[in-house]
Amino acid sequence: MENKIKKIGILTGGGDCPGLNAVIRAATRTAILKYGLEVVGFKNGYRGLYLGQTVKLDLDAVSGILPRGGTILYSSNKDNLFQYPFEENGEIVYRDVSDVGIKNIQDAGIDAMIIIGGDGTLTSGRDFARKGVKVVGVPKTIDNDLAATDATFGFDTAVSVATEALDRLHTTAESHHRIMVLEVMGRYAGWIALEAGIAGGADAILIPEIPYDIEKVAEKIRERRYAGKDFSIVVVAEGAKSKTGEMVVSKVIEDSPDPIRLGGIGNKVAQELEKLVGLEARATILGHLQRGGTPSAYDRILSTRYGVEAVELLMQGKYGTMVTLKGLNMSYESLENVIGQNKSVDPDGELVRAAKSIGICFGD
Ligand code: F6P
């Protein structure tokens, strides 16, 4: 079949992530330099697709953005065109305005779209593909919790930021004989906590996949005290929960397709440990520092590979797919098979076993 792609569109949706700009740059450069295509970006994710907010992406537009965090196209994690919110008589009603998005793609002369985002953004990507739009998705999340791909860009940077935070907490914890609790992101998966905890020499790591008993964590810290270590470092994933408790929700964003925002477990764990152990405890919530700023070298390379491969898939006519990393190679999966497929930490897996072998407590 003749490939008629002359112009591609790119949009970024969902929470931002270090490496998004590197993907935009790589896709744009590949499209222009290798295939002589035109490239257009939609601003502000699907909202920009609805409003027809386009920006020309040429070599100048993507110059200098490789090390830049965020996304030059901006993002939105609220705007689903298949259920777009409108205010009517003081009430929010939802309508399917996906045809407006499709018309804007056609009006801009765009033949195919690269949609970069997480589960929500790619669900819409799949739905646009079902309606005949030529789509290739690029997965994005610092949480690294997508089953279809071995690694997502942004994760390595988030782990590095959390590891540096742990190094810094170590010195102040030691000076003041304190328990320092670091709460990290990751939503319902414990990957950031697990990897940063190992890299940062944590004494305990609490993750959603292994519900904890706080007494077991306290006992670990007491043992360290008897051995002459009057300070301890605990990493807590925002989605961690005790054996008898629930995840701590920091806020509910009603108009978001994924309304739950986790957060607050770090303070709870710090307060409980202070009482149980009798050492002062402090909690640090690392928050969006894990998502902002420049991507690591690894993430720049991975993002570049994702961006290049997205264009290659479009040029090969492999529409309705998502780029993946499988082992050492870039590959792809149908968007139909990847949505809602999450990758959790295996409580009996090699990484957790390695951590346990070196004495890290998981509270189980
Ligand atoms: O999925 C990425 C992520 O950073 C999660 O780790 C975190 O729970 C969530 O997004 C935070 O979302 P928001 O930026 O809306 O606060």
GROMACS .gro file of C-alpha atoms and ligand atoms in nm:
model
  380
    1MET     CA    1   0.000   0.000   0.000
    2GLU     CA    2   0.133   0.344  -0.088
    3ASN     CA    3   0.230   0.547   0.215
    4LYS     CA    4   0.082   0.891   0.173
    5ILE     CA    5   0.220   1.053   0.485
    6LYS     CA    6   0.351   1.400   0.414
    7LYS     CA    7   0.272   1.580   0.735
    8ILE     CA    8   0.259   1.455   1.092
    9GLY     CA    9   0.113   1.605   1.409
   10ILE     CA   10   0.250   1.561   1.760
   11LEU     CA   11   0.082   1.616   2.094
   12THR     CA   12   0.181   1.555   2.456
   13GLY     CA   13  -0.087   1.473   2.714
   14GLY     CA   14  -0.104   1.384   3.082
   15GLY     CA   15   0.149   1.477   3.349
   16ASP     CA   16   0.483   1.594   3.215
   17CYS     CA   17   0.798   1.390   3.236
   18PRO     CA   18   1.170   1.450   3.174
   19GLY     CA   19   1.245   1.344   2.817
   20LEU     CA   20   0.924   1.465   2.647
   21ASN     CA   21   1.115   1.736   2.461
   22ALA     CA   22   1.377   1.484   2.355
   23VAL     CA   23   1.099   1.271   2.201
   24ILE     CA   24   0.950   1.574   2.020
   25ARG     CA   25   1.296   1.668   1.893
   26ALA     CA   26   1.384   1.317   1.775
   27ALA     CA   27   1.049   1.266   1.600
   28THR     CA   28   1.068   1.607   1.432
   29ARG     CA   29   1.428   1.564   1.320
   30THR     CA   30   1.364   1.212   1.186
   31ALA     CA   31   1.050   1.326   1.003
   32ILE     CA   32   1.228   1.620   0.841
   33LEU     CA   33   1.583   1.493   0.787
   34LYS     CA   34   1.511   1.132   0.695
   35TYR     CA   35   1.170   1.153   0.528
   36GLY     CA   36   1.127   1.516   0.422
   37LEU     CA   37   0.795   1.549   0.607
   38GLU     CA   38   0.631   1.851   0.762
   39VAL     CA   39   0.565   1.848   1.136
   40VAL     CA   40   0.305   2.032   1.340
   41GLY     CA   41   0.256   2.031   1.716
   42PHE     CA   42  -0.079   2.065   1.895
   43LYS     CA   43  -0.043   2.273   2.211
   44ASN     CA   44  -0.185   2.177   2.551
   45GLY     CA   45  -0.261   1.814   2.472
   46TYR     CA   46  -0.611   1.724   2.358
   47ARG     CA   47  -0.743   2.068   2.453
   48GLY     CA   48  -0.524   2.212   2.178
   49LEU     CA   49  -0.650   1.945   1.939
   50TYR     CA   50  -1.007   2.051   2.018
   51LEU     CA   51  -0.927   2.421   1.986
   52GLY     CA   52  -0.702   2.376   1.682
   53GLN     CA   53  -0.400   2.530   1.858
   54THR     CA   54  -0.112   2.434   1.631
   55VAL     CA   55   0.252   2.531   1.613
   56LYS     CA   56   0.493   2.453   1.328
   57LEU     CA   57   0.774   2.223   1.433
   58ASP     CA   58   1.082   2.270   1.219
   59LEU     CA   59   1.450   2.217   1.295
   60ASP     CA   60   1.473   2.559   1.460
   61ALA     CA   61   1.169   2.496   1.679
   62VAL     CA   62   1.329   2.183   1.829
   63SER     CA   63   1.680   2.324   1.852
   64GLY     CA   64   1.820   2.331   2.207
   65ILE     CA   65   1.536   2.139   2.369
   66LEU     CA   66   1.713   1.804   2.423
   67PRO     CA   67   1.819   1.882   2.783
   68ARG     CA   68   1.504   2.078   2.871
   69GLY     CA   69   1.248   1.934   3.113
   70GLY     CA   70   0.873   1.969   3.060
   71THR     CA   71   0.725   1.987   2.712
   72ILE     CA   72   0.748   2.274   2.464
   73LEU     CA   73   0.397   2.171   2.349
   74TYR     CA   74   0.257   2.205   2.702
   75SER     CA   75   0.024   1.940   2.840
   76SER     CA   76  -0.311   1.881   3.000
   77ASN     CA   77  -0.429   1.583   3.198
   78LYS     CA   78  -0.795   1.675   3.203
   79ASP     CA   79  -0.914   1.698   2.846
   80ASN     CA   80  -1.061   1.383   2.702
   81LEU     CA   81  -1.232   1.469   2.371
   82PHE     CA   82  -1.450   1.159   2.397
   83GLN     CA   83  -1.590   1.300   2.722
   84TYR     CA   84  -1.523   1.670   2.709
   85PRO     CA   85  -1.662   1.880   2.996
   86PHE     CA   86  -1.894   2.176   2.926
   87GLU     CA   87  -2.068   2.395   3.179
   88GLU     CA   88  -2.442   2.418   3.119
   89ASN     CA   89  -2.682   2.590   3.358
   90GLY     CA   90  -2.423   2.570   3.636
   91GLU     CA   91  -2.370   2.197   3.579
   92ILE     CA   92  -2.087   2.009   3.412
   93VAL     CA   93  -2.204   1.792   3.122
   94TYR     CA   94  -1.978   1.570   2.913
   95ARG     CA   95  -1.994   1.542   2.532
   96ASP     CA   96  -1.804   1.348   2.269
   97VAL     CA   97  -1.623   1.613   2.063
   98SER     CA   98  -1.370   1.378   1.907
   99ASP     CA   99  -1.500   1.464   1.557
  100VAL     CA  100  -1.391   1.825   1.614
  101GLY     CA  101  -1.041   1.695   1.689
  102ILE     CA  102  -1.045   1.482   1.374
  103LYS     CA  103  -1.162   1.778   1.165
  104ASN     CA  104  -0.881   1.993   1.309
  105ILE     CA  105  -0.629   1.723   1.214
  106GLN     CA  106  -0.769   1.716   0.859
  107ASP     CA  107  -0.794   2.095   0.831
  108ALA     CA  108  -0.426   2.124   0.926
  109GLY     CA  109  -0.344   1.880   0.645
  110ILE     CA  110  -0.204   1.628   0.892
  111ASP     CA  111  -0.190   1.267   0.773
  112ALA     CA  112  -0.085   1.096   1.095
  113MET     CA  113  -0.042   1.169   1.464
  114ILE     CA  114   0.222   1.086   1.723
  115ILE     CA  115   0.051   1.093   2.061
  116ILE     CA  116   0.282   1.098   2.362
  117GLY     CA  117   0.125   1.027   2.700
  118GLY     CA  118   0.023   0.792   2.976
  119ASP     CA  119  -0.267   0.554   3.002
  120GLY     CA  120  -0.541   0.820   2.976
  121THR     CA  121  -0.384   0.998   2.680
  122LEU     CA  122  -0.317   0.671   2.498
  123THR     CA  123  -0.671   0.546   2.564
  124SER     CA  124  -0.791   0.842   2.360
  125GLY     CA  125  -0.515   0.767   2.109
  126ARG     CA  126  -0.658   0.418   2.070
  127ASP     CA  127  -1.008   0.560   2.034
  128PHE     CA  128  -0.892   0.802   1.763
  129ALA     CA  129  -0.722   0.508   1.589
  130ARG     CA  130  -1.053   0.319   1.603
  131LYS     CA  131  -1.212   0.615   1.425
  132GLY     CA  132  -0.958   0.590   1.144
  133VAL     CA  133  -0.691   0.837   1.253
  134LYS     CA  134  -0.338   0.713   1.178
  135VAL     CA  135  -0.187   0.710   1.526
  136VAL     CA  136   0.134   0.592   1.684
  137GLY     CA  137   0.154   0.627   2.063
  138VAL     CA  138   0.463   0.689   2.274
  139PRO     CA  139   0.430   0.583   2.639
  140LYS     CA  140   0.534   0.833   2.902
  141THR     CA  141   0.548   0.805   3.279
  142ILE     CA  142   0.805   0.853   3.551
  143ASP     CA  143   0.627   0.568   3.735
  144ASN     CA  144   0.760   0.300   3.492
  145ASP     CA  145   0.442   0.103   3.552
  146LEU     CA  146   0.339   0.009   3.196
  147ALA     CA  147   0.340  -0.364   3.127
  148ALA     CA  148   0.388  -0.334   2.750
  149THR     CA  149   0.730  -0.174   2.769
  150ASP     CA  150   1.040  -0.259   2.970
  151ALA     CA  151   1.122   0.104   3.046
  152THR     CA  152   0.963   0.444   3.013
  153PHE     CA  153   1.171   0.761   2.982
  154GLY     CA  154   1.162   0.990   3.287
  155PHE     CA  155   1.188   0.703   3.533
  156ASP     CA  156   1.568   0.705   3.542
  157THR     CA  157   1.567   1.080   3.608
  158ALA     CA  158   1.308   1.046   3.885
  159VAL     CA  159   1.514   0.771   4.049
  160SER     CA  160   1.829   0.986   4.025
  161VAL     CA  161   1.655   1.285   4.184
  162ALA     CA  162   1.519   1.066   4.466
  163THR     CA  163   1.861   0.908   4.516
  164GLU     CA  164   2.027   1.248   4.548
  165ALA     CA  165   1.760   1.345   4.801
  166LEU     CA  166   1.842   1.032   5.001
  167ASP     CA  167   2.214   1.113   4.997
  168ARG     CA  168   2.134   1.458   5.133
  169LEU     CA  169   1.894   1.325   5.396
  170HIS     CA  170   2.161   1.080   5.515
  171THR     CA  171   2.399   1.351   5.634
  172THR     CA  172   2.137   1.552   5.821
  173ALA     CA  173   1.978   1.234   5.968
  174GLU     CA  174   2.315   1.127   6.102
  175SER     CA  175   2.399   1.468   6.253
  176HIS     CA  176   2.070   1.485   6.445
  177HIS     CA  177   2.017   1.115   6.522
  178ARG     CA  178   1.686   1.124   6.342
  179ILE     CA  179   1.464   0.902   6.135
  180MET     CA  180   1.423   1.059   5.791
  181VAL     CA  181   1.128   0.950   5.581
  182LEU     CA  182   1.129   1.031   5.209
  183GLU     CA  183   0.795   1.005   5.027
  184VAL     CA  184   0.835   0.951   4.652
  185MET     CA  185   0.592   0.932   4.359
  186GLY     CA  186   0.492   0.624   4.162
  187ARG     CA  187   0.115   0.616   4.198
  188TYR     CA  188   0.010   0.252   4.253
  189ALA     CA  189   0.356   0.107   4.178
  190GLY     CA  190   0.666   0.105   4.396
  191TRP     CA  191   0.936   0.122   4.127
  192ILE     CA  192   1.074   0.466   4.212
  193ALA     CA  193   1.080   0.387   4.586
  194LEU     CA  194   1.241   0.048   4.531
  195GLU     CA  195   1.517   0.161   4.295
  196ALA     CA  196   1.592   0.490   4.473
  197GLY     CA  197   1.585   0.308   4.806
  198ILE     CA  198   1.847   0.060   4.688
  199ALA     CA  199   2.058   0.328   4.517
  200GLY     CA  200   2.031   0.563   4.816
  201GLY     CA  201   2.109   0.305   5.086
  202ALA     CA  202   1.770   0.315   5.260
  203ASP     CA  203   1.713   0.105   5.572
  204ALA     CA  204   1.346   0.047   5.491
  205ILE     CA  205   1.143   0.072   5.170
  206LEU     CA  206   0.763   0.071   5.182
  207ILE     CA  207   0.580   0.005   4.854
  208PRO     CA  208   0.217  -0.055   4.752
  209GLU     CA  209   0.291  -0.412   4.644
  210ILE     CA  210   0.407  -0.513   4.996
  211PRO     CA  211   0.167  -0.389   5.266
  212TYR     CA  212   0.373  -0.311   5.576
  213ASP     CA  213   0.350  -0.363   5.950
  214ILE     CA  214   0.489  -0.044   6.107
  215GLU     CA  215   0.608  -0.242   6.411
  216LYS     CA  216   0.841  -0.442   6.183
  217VAL     CA  217   0.990  -0.116   6.049
  218ALA     CA  218   1.027   0.016   6.405
  219GLU     CA  219   1.203  -0.306   6.505
  220LYS     CA  220   1.452  -0.265   6.220
  221ILE     CA  221   1.530   0.089   6.337
  222ARG     CA  222   1.568  -0.029   6.701
  223GLU     CA  223   1.812  -0.299   6.585
  224ARG     CA  224   2.018  -0.030   6.414
  225ARG     CA  225   2.021   0.171   6.739
  226TYR     CA  226   2.147  -0.129   6.939
  227ALA     CA  227   2.419  -0.166   6.675
  228GLY     CA  228   2.522   0.198   6.732
  229LYS     CA  229   2.340   0.363   6.439
  230ASP     CA  230   2.121   0.635   6.584
  231PHE     CA  231   1.965   0.738   6.255
  232SER     CA  232   1.765   0.566   5.984
  233ILE     CA  233   1.639   0.635   5.634
  234VAL     CA  234   1.298   0.517   5.519
  235VAL     CA  235   1.167   0.552   5.162
  236VAL     CA  236   0.790   0.542   5.127
  237ALA     CA  237   0.610   0.519   4.794
  238GLU     CA  238   0.309   0.752   4.784
  239GLY     CA  239   0.087   0.448   4.726
  240ALA     CA  240   0.224   0.243   5.018
  241LYS     CA  241  -0.026   0.115   5.273
  242SER     CA  242  -0.009  -0.074   5.599
  243LYS     CA  243  -0.143  -0.429   5.628
  244THR     CA  244  -0.455  -0.294   5.794
  245GLY     CA  245  -0.481   0.050   5.634
  246GLU     CA  246  -0.560   0.220   5.307
  247MET     CA  247  -0.360   0.434   5.065
  248VAL     CA  248  -0.349   0.800   5.170
  249VAL     CA  249  -0.527   1.029   4.924
  250SER     CA  250  -0.409   1.393   4.920
  251LYS     CA  251  -0.678   1.529   4.688
  252VAL     CA  252  -0.948   1.433   4.445
  253ILE     CA  253  -0.954   1.630   4.120
  254GLU     CA  254  -1.313   1.591   4.008
  255ASP     CA  255  -1.270   1.692   3.644
  256SER     CA  256  -0.965   1.469   3.585
  257PRO     CA  257  -1.015   1.132   3.409
  258ASP     CA  258  -0.795   0.985   3.684
  259PRO     CA  259  -0.912   1.193   3.983
  260ILE     CA  260  -0.719   1.040   4.275
  261ARG     CA  261  -0.394   1.208   4.382
  262LEU     CA  262  -0.198   1.014   4.642
  263GLY     CA  263   0.020   1.172   4.909
  264GLY     CA  264   0.063   1.210   5.283
  265ILE     CA  265   0.177   0.861   5.379
  266GLY     CA  266   0.529   0.992   5.455
  267ASN     CA  267   0.405   1.209   5.743
  268LYS     CA  268   0.196   0.926   5.883
  269VAL     CA  269   0.490   0.683   5.878
  270ALA     CA  270   0.724   0.944   6.035
  271GLN     CA  271   0.481   1.017   6.320
  272GLU     CA  272   0.424   0.649   6.393
  273LEU     CA  273   0.795   0.566   6.390
  274GLU     CA  274   0.877   0.859   6.619
  275LYS     CA  275   0.631   0.723   6.876
  276LEU     CA  276   0.736   0.360   6.843
  277VAL     CA  277   1.114   0.410   6.838
  278GLY     CA  278   1.161   0.723   7.048
  279LEU     CA  279   1.381   0.900   6.793
  280GLU     CA  280   1.278   1.227   6.632
  281ALA     CA  281   1.143   1.174   6.282
  282ARG     CA  282   1.095   1.410   5.987
  283ALA     CA  283   0.919   1.353   5.658
  284THR     CA  284   1.016   1.500   5.319
  285ILE     CA  285   0.772   1.484   5.030
  286LEU     CA  286   0.980   1.498   4.714
  287GLY     CA  287   0.678   1.561   4.488
  288HIS     CA  288   0.715   1.721   4.149
  289LEU     CA  289   1.090   1.771   4.183
  290GLN     CA  290   1.098   1.414   4.052
  291ARG     CA  291   0.928   1.526   3.730
  292GLY     CA  292   1.085   1.864   3.666
  293GLY     CA  293   1.417   1.958   3.516
  294THR     CA  294   1.665   1.807   3.281
  295PRO     CA  295   1.646   1.438   3.184
  296SER     CA  296   1.936   1.205   3.266
  297ALA     CA  297   2.162   1.090   2.982
  298TYR     CA  298   1.987   0.751   2.984
  299ASP     CA  299   1.644   0.919   2.949
  300ARG     CA  300   1.766   1.147   2.670
  301ILE     CA  301   1.881   0.843   2.474
  302LEU     CA  302   1.567   0.641   2.547
  303SER     CA  303   1.343   0.938   2.454
  304THR     CA  304   1.535   0.985   2.131
  305ARG     CA  305   1.486   0.619   2.044
  306TYR     CA  306   1.112   0.641   2.119
  307GLY     CA  307   1.078   0.952   1.899
  308VAL     CA  308   1.270   0.801   1.607
  309GLU     CA  309   1.077   0.474   1.627
  310ALA     CA  310   0.740   0.651   1.635
  311VAL     CA  311   0.816   0.806   1.295
  312GLU     CA  312   0.951   0.476   1.161
  313LEU     CA  313   0.627   0.297   1.260
  314LEU     CA  314   0.418   0.563   1.087
  315MET     CA  315   0.631   0.536   0.773
  316GLN     CA  316   0.593   0.157   0.779
  317GLY     CA  317   0.214   0.197   0.802
  318LYS     CA  318   0.200   0.039   1.148
  319TYR     CA  319  -0.085   0.256   1.272
  320GLY     CA  320  -0.277   0.203   1.594
  321THR     CA  321   0.039   0.095   1.772
  322MET     CA  322   0.253   0.210   2.064
  323VAL     CA  323   0.632   0.214   2.063
  324THR     CA  324   0.787  -0.014   2.325
  325LEU     CA  325   1.128  -0.114   2.450
  326LYS     CA  326   1.168  -0.491   2.466
  327GLY     CA  327   1.498  -0.600   2.609
  328LEU     CA  328   1.760  -0.399   2.422
  329ASN     CA  329   1.546  -0.320   2.117
  330MET     CA  330   1.268  -0.083   2.023
  331SER     CA  331   0.950  -0.264   1.923
  332TYR     CA  332   0.574  -0.200   1.920
  333GLU     CA  333   0.239  -0.331   2.042
  334SER     CA  334  -0.115  -0.265   1.927
  335LEU     CA  335  -0.277   0.016   2.125
  336GLU     CA  336  -0.569  -0.225   2.166
  337ASN     CA  337  -0.354  -0.446   2.391
  338VAL     CA  338  -0.167  -0.197   2.608
  339ILE     CA  339  -0.431   0.016   2.777
  340GLY     CA  340  -0.479  -0.049   3.149
  341GLN     CA  341  -0.201  -0.309   3.153
  342ASN     CA  342   0.011  -0.213   3.452
  343LYS     CA  343   0.344  -0.344   3.572
  344SER     CA  344   0.382  -0.379   3.949
  345VAL     CA  345   0.686  -0.466   4.156
  346ASP     CA  346   0.697  -0.843   4.211
  347PRO     CA  347   0.721  -0.890   4.590
  348ASP     CA  348   0.915  -1.212   4.528
  349GLY     CA  349   1.117  -1.076   4.235
  350GLU     CA  350   1.494  -1.053   4.213
  351LEU     CA  351   1.513  -0.681   4.294
  352VAL     CA  352   1.316  -0.713   4.618
  353ARG     CA  353   1.510  -1.027   4.712
  354ALA     CA  354   1.840  -0.847   4.648
  355ALA     CA  355   1.727  -0.558   4.868
  356LYS     CA  356   1.625  -0.797   5.144
  357SER     CA  357   1.958  -0.981   5.116
  358ILE     CA  358   2.142  -0.662   5.204
  359GLY     CA  359   1.919  -0.603   5.505
  360ILE     CA  360   1.660  -0.359   5.369
  361CYS     CA  361   1.331  -0.392   5.556
  362PHE     CA  362   0.998  -0.387   5.366
  363GLY     CA  363   0.786  -0.410   5.680
  364ASP     CA  364   0.650  -0.752   5.584
  365F6P     O1  365   0.204   0.950   3.692
  365F6P     C1  366   0.300   1.045   3.721
  365F6P     C2  367   0.274   1.112   3.853
  365F6P     O2  368   0.380   1.202   3.878
  365F6P     C3  369   0.255   1.016   3.969
  365F6P     O3  370   0.377   0.962   4.016
  365F6P     C4  371   0.183   1.105   4.067
  365F6P     O4  372   0.104   1.028   4.154
  365F6P     C5  373   0.096   1.191   3.979
  365F6P     O5  374   0.153   1.187   3.849
  365F6P     C6  375   0.084   1.333   4.025
  365F6P     O6  376  -0.007   1.399   3.944
  365F6P     P1  377  -0.026   1.558   3.942
  365F6P     O7  378   0.088   1.616   3.864
  365F6P     O8  379  -0.157   1.578   3.880
  365F6P     O9  380  -0.020   1.604   4.086
   0.00000   0.00000   0.00000
